[in-house]
Amino acid sequence: MGYRVAVGADIAGVEYKDLIKSDLAADERIDEVIDCGVAAGEDVDYPHVGVKVAKLVADGSVDRAVLVCGTGMGMAISANKVPGVRACTAHDSFSVERLVLSNDAQVLCLGQRVIGPFLARRLAKEFFGYDFDPSSSSAPKVAAISSYEAELGGTPDDAPASC
Ligand SMILES: O=C[C@H](O)[C@H](O)COP(=O)(O)O
């Protein structure tokens, strides 16, 4: 069975999102591509798209997602607010590899104002070439992220922070 994928962008990333959507739709490793917007010319701020897409990942509606904004950073910050989601900007092949193999990230974020379209498309393709190994030495580290997420519960901690 292939990947189910969601894509999303704000107005600063819609061109790359549409290119990547077409690439993924033609990729035999991928069964389904859901487009969460925006459509060309539509202006929705990135947090709304990023969280909508991340919720699809969190509830298991899709396996992975690709988000595009101007830098990729706002999308990543927004998507990571959804418990269970691991999202990050990655603009080189090694980072994309480690995003999956080290961090078990389900969401790749890209910046249309930072990298060119051919690199963006290549990185999106590469993202689906890796599978996280739950028996690897990276697994306990990812589990620690999940433990902190559960412990912190998404609400501000009243206790003073210290190192
Ligand atoms: O991270 C944010 C994105 O780059 C977004 O597309 C642009 O945000 P801005 O208009 O606040 O710079």
mmCIF file of C-alpha atoms and ligand atoms in Angstrom:
data_model
loop_
_atom_site.group_PDB
_atom_site.id
_atom_site.type_symbol
_atom_site.label_atom_id
_atom_site.label_comp_id
_atom_site.label_asym_id
_atom_site.label_seq_id
_atom_site.Cartn_x
_atom_site.Cartn_y
_atom_site.Cartn_z
ATOM 1 C CA MET A 1 0.000 0.000 0.000
ATOM 2 C CA GLY A 2 1.294 3.447 -0.894
ATOM 3 C CA TYR A 3 1.433 6.667 1.042
ATOM 4 C CA ARG A 4 -1.577 8.863 1.622
ATOM 5 C CA VAL A 5 -0.327 12.441 1.490
ATOM 6 C CA ALA A 6 -1.657 15.927 2.218
ATOM 7 C CA VAL A 7 -0.176 19.079 0.722
ATOM 8 C CA GLY A 8 -0.768 22.661 1.768
ATOM 9 C CA ALA A 9 0.578 26.156 1.265
ATOM 10 C CA ASP A 10 -0.078 29.803 1.876
ATOM 11 C CA ILE A 11 -0.025 32.396 -0.886
ATOM 12 C CA ALA A 12 3.790 32.529 -0.710
ATOM 13 C CA GLY A 13 4.093 28.809 -1.411
ATOM 14 C CA VAL A 14 1.186 27.906 -3.641
ATOM 15 C CA GLU A 15 3.187 27.560 -6.860
ATOM 16 C CA TYR A 16 5.575 24.992 -5.374
ATOM 17 C CA LYS A 17 2.725 23.225 -3.615
ATOM 18 C CA ASP A 18 0.931 22.777 -6.922
ATOM 19 C CA LEU A 19 4.100 21.503 -8.641
ATOM 20 C CA ILE A 20 4.770 19.038 -5.830
ATOM 21 C CA LYS A 21 1.140 17.943 -5.781
ATOM 22 C CA SER A 22 1.404 17.026 -9.477
ATOM 23 C CA ASP A 23 4.678 15.188 -8.926
ATOM 24 C CA LEU A 24 3.285 13.202 -6.014
ATOM 25 C CA ALA A 25 0.076 12.358 -7.851
ATOM 26 C CA ALA A 26 2.212 10.749 -10.575
ATOM 27 C CA ASP A 27 4.481 8.933 -8.097
ATOM 28 C CA GLU A 28 3.792 5.212 -7.933
ATOM 29 C CA ARG A 29 4.753 5.120 -4.242
ATOM 30 C CA ILE A 30 1.800 7.373 -3.449
ATOM 31 C CA ASP A 31 -1.839 6.269 -3.466
ATOM 32 C CA GLU A 32 -3.604 9.521 -2.638
ATOM 33 C CA VAL A 33 -2.828 13.238 -2.524
ATOM 34 C CA ILE A 34 -5.163 15.558 -0.635
ATOM 35 C CA ASP A 35 -4.834 19.278 -1.411
ATOM 36 C CA CYS A 36 -5.676 21.399 1.624
ATOM 37 C CA GLY A 37 -5.161 24.656 -0.257
ATOM 38 C CA VAL A 38 -4.617 27.377 -0.796
ATOM 39 C CA ALA A 39 -5.781 27.649 -4.364
ATOM 40 C CA ALA A 40 -3.920 30.055 -6.645
ATOM 41 C CA GLY A 41 -4.831 33.616 -5.711
ATOM 42 C CA GLU A 42 -6.389 32.599 -2.407
ATOM 43 C CA ASP A 43 -4.907 34.232 0.692
ATOM 44 C CA VAL A 44 -5.096 32.186 3.881
ATOM 45 C CA ASP A 45 -2.418 32.716 6.520
ATOM 46 C CA TYR A 46 -0.026 29.821 6.960
ATOM 47 C CA PRO A 47 -1.000 28.788 10.520
ATOM 48 C CA HIS A 48 -4.518 27.871 9.397
ATOM 49 C CA VAL A 49 -3.303 25.674 6.551
ATOM 50 C CA GLY A 50 -0.439 24.198 8.560
ATOM 51 C CA VAL A 51 -2.649 23.139 11.452
ATOM 52 C CA LYS A 52 -5.372 21.786 9.148
ATOM 53 C CA VAL A 53 -2.865 19.578 7.368
ATOM 54 C CA ALA A 54 -1.150 18.530 10.587
ATOM 55 C CA LYS A 55 -4.489 17.403 12.031
ATOM 56 C CA LEU A 56 -4.895 15.047 9.066
ATOM 57 C CA VAL A 57 -1.521 13.551 9.938
ATOM 58 C CA ALA A 58 -2.318 13.317 13.625
ATOM 59 C CA ASP A 59 -5.646 11.557 13.138
ATOM 60 C CA GLY A 60 -4.200 9.084 10.632
ATOM 61 C CA SER A 61 -6.131 10.368 7.618
ATOM 62 C CA VAL A 62 -2.789 10.706 5.843
ATOM 63 C CA ASP A 63 0.647 9.226 6.432
ATOM 64 C CA ARG A 64 2.726 12.247 5.523
ATOM 65 C CA ALA A 65 2.440 15.843 4.365
ATOM 66 C CA VAL A 66 4.335 18.525 2.495
ATOM 67 C CA LEU A 67 3.777 22.158 3.487
ATOM 68 C CA VAL A 68 5.074 25.206 1.650
ATOM 69 C CA CYS A 69 5.203 28.840 2.731
ATOM 70 C CA GLY A 70 7.717 31.612 2.064
ATOM 71 C CA THR A 71 10.414 30.070 4.242
ATOM 72 C CA GLY A 72 8.907 26.773 5.390
ATOM 73 C CA MET A 73 9.425 27.929 8.953
ATOM 74 C CA GLY A 74 5.982 29.271 9.785
ATOM 75 C CA MET A 75 4.390 26.113 8.460
ATOM 76 C CA ALA A 76 6.716 23.987 10.588
ATOM 77 C CA ILE A 77 6.094 25.981 13.741
ATOM 78 C CA SER A 78 2.331 25.790 13.164
ATOM 79 C CA ALA A 79 2.212 22.082 12.295
ATOM 80 C CA ASN A 80 4.256 21.204 15.371
ATOM 81 C CA LYS A 81 1.508 22.642 17.588
ATOM 82 C CA VAL A 82 -0.603 19.593 16.752
ATOM 83 C CA PRO A 83 0.249 16.783 19.197
ATOM 84 C CA GLY A 84 1.895 13.799 17.554
ATOM 85 C CA VAL A 85 3.151 15.751 14.568
ATOM 86 C CA ARG A 86 6.835 16.180 13.805
ATOM 87 C CA ALA A 87 7.427 18.790 11.099
ATOM 88 C CA CYS A 88 10.531 20.654 10.003
ATOM 89 C CA THR A 89 11.949 22.704 7.188
ATOM 90 C CA ALA A 90 14.661 20.847 5.257
ATOM 91 C CA HIS A 91 16.368 22.392 2.242
ATOM 92 C CA ASP A 92 19.067 19.837 1.458
ATOM 93 C CA SER A 93 19.096 16.115 0.781
ATOM 94 C CA PHE A 94 20.957 15.114 3.927
ATOM 95 C CA SER A 95 18.511 17.007 6.115
ATOM 96 C CA VAL A 96 15.559 15.383 4.375
ATOM 97 C CA GLU A 97 17.108 11.962 4.969
ATOM 98 C CA ARG A 98 17.721 12.665 8.637
ATOM 99 C CA LEU A 99 14.288 14.250 9.049
ATOM 100 C CA VAL A 100 12.847 10.788 8.488
ATOM 101 C CA LEU A 101 15.599 8.469 9.705
ATOM 102 C CA SER A 102 16.574 10.447 12.817
ATOM 103 C CA ASN A 103 13.402 12.313 13.660
ATOM 104 C CA ASP A 104 10.585 10.201 12.237
ATOM 105 C CA ALA A 105 9.041 13.390 10.884
ATOM 106 C CA GLN A 106 5.822 13.013 8.954
ATOM 107 C CA VAL A 107 5.787 16.569 7.591
ATOM 108 C CA LEU A 108 8.337 18.191 5.274
ATOM 109 C CA CYS A 109 8.184 21.985 5.098
ATOM 110 C CA LEU A 110 9.684 23.958 2.226
ATOM 111 C CA GLY A 111 10.280 27.641 1.532
ATOM 112 C CA GLN A 112 9.344 28.918 -1.892
ATOM 113 C CA ARG A 113 11.244 32.153 -1.256
ATOM 114 C CA VAL A 114 14.401 30.266 -0.238
ATOM 115 C CA ILE A 115 15.076 27.438 -2.704
ATOM 116 C CA GLY A 116 14.398 26.925 -6.404
ATOM 117 C CA PRO A 117 11.568 24.835 -7.784
ATOM 118 C CA PHE A 118 13.724 21.953 -9.025
ATOM 119 C CA LEU A 119 15.345 21.479 -5.632
ATOM 120 C CA ALA A 120 11.994 21.737 -3.868
ATOM 121 C CA ARG A 121 10.502 19.071 -6.113
ATOM 122 C CA ARG A 122 13.530 16.831 -5.690
ATOM 123 C CA LEU A 123 13.456 17.129 -1.894
ATOM 124 C CA ALA A 124 9.748 16.337 -1.794
ATOM 125 C CA LYS A 125 10.421 13.229 -3.884
ATOM 126 C CA GLU A 126 13.310 12.171 -1.651
ATOM 127 C CA PHE A 127 11.163 12.576 1.465
ATOM 128 C CA PHE A 128 9.169 9.528 0.359
ATOM 129 C CA GLY A 129 12.299 7.449 -0.169
ATOM 130 C CA TYR A 130 12.936 6.882 3.527
ATOM 131 C CA ASP A 131 11.188 4.958 6.270
ATOM 132 C CA PHE A 132 11.914 5.390 9.940
ATOM 133 C CA ASP A 133 13.310 2.268 11.628
ATOM 134 C CA PRO A 134 11.637 1.866 15.037
ATOM 135 C CA SER A 135 14.442 -0.478 16.105
ATOM 136 C CA SER A 136 17.160 2.073 15.292
ATOM 137 C CA SER A 137 19.217 4.021 17.836
ATOM 138 C CA SER A 138 17.158 7.081 16.899
ATOM 139 C CA ALA A 139 13.924 5.573 18.213
ATOM 140 C CA PRO A 140 14.441 6.291 21.946
ATOM 141 C CA LYS A 141 15.174 9.933 21.098
ATOM 142 C CA VAL A 142 11.945 10.295 19.171
ATOM 143 C CA ALA A 143 10.132 8.541 22.027
ATOM 144 C CA ALA A 144 11.579 11.148 24.398
ATOM 145 C CA ILE A 145 10.072 13.913 22.254
ATOM 146 C CA SER A 146 6.686 12.201 22.527
ATOM 147 C CA SER A 147 7.073 11.841 26.298
ATOM 148 C CA TYR A 148 7.773 15.534 26.702
ATOM 149 C CA GLU A 149 4.822 16.316 24.484
ATOM 150 C CA ALA A 150 2.546 14.210 26.697
ATOM 151 C CA GLU A 151 4.013 15.654 29.883
ATOM 152 C CA LEU A 152 3.742 19.270 28.777
ATOM 153 C CA GLY A 153 0.297 18.791 27.292
ATOM 154 C CA GLY A 154 0.426 21.856 25.148
ATOM 155 C CA THR A 155 -0.288 24.203 28.044
ATOM 156 C CA PRO A 156 2.184 26.700 29.507
ATOM 157 C CA ASP A 157 4.086 25.435 32.517
ATOM 158 C CA ASP A 158 3.723 27.717 35.549
ATOM 159 C CA ALA A 159 6.896 26.469 37.173
ATOM 160 C CA PRO A 160 9.953 28.634 36.588
ATOM 161 C CA ALA A 161 12.214 27.236 33.893
ATOM 162 C CA SER A 162 15.803 26.411 34.722
ATOM 163 C CA CYS A 163 18.654 24.347 33.397
HETATM 164 O O1 LIG B 1 6.989 31.574 7.879
HETATM 165 C C1 LIG B 1 6.170 32.283 7.255
HETATM 166 C C2 LIG B 1 6.088 32.242 5.815
HETATM 167 O O2 LIG B 1 7.316 32.470 5.201
HETATM 168 C C3 LIG B 1 4.994 33.053 5.212
HETATM 169 O O3 LIG B 1 4.795 32.552 3.916
HETATM 170 C C4 LIG B 1 5.237 34.533 5.102
HETATM 171 O O4 LIG B 1 5.023 35.123 6.315
HETATM 172 P P1 LIG B 1 5.156 36.714 6.495
HETATM 173 O O5 LIG B 1 4.258 37.353 5.454
HETATM 174 O O6 LIG B 1 4.705 36.952 7.890
HETATM 175 O O7 LIG B 1 6.604 37.051 6.283
#
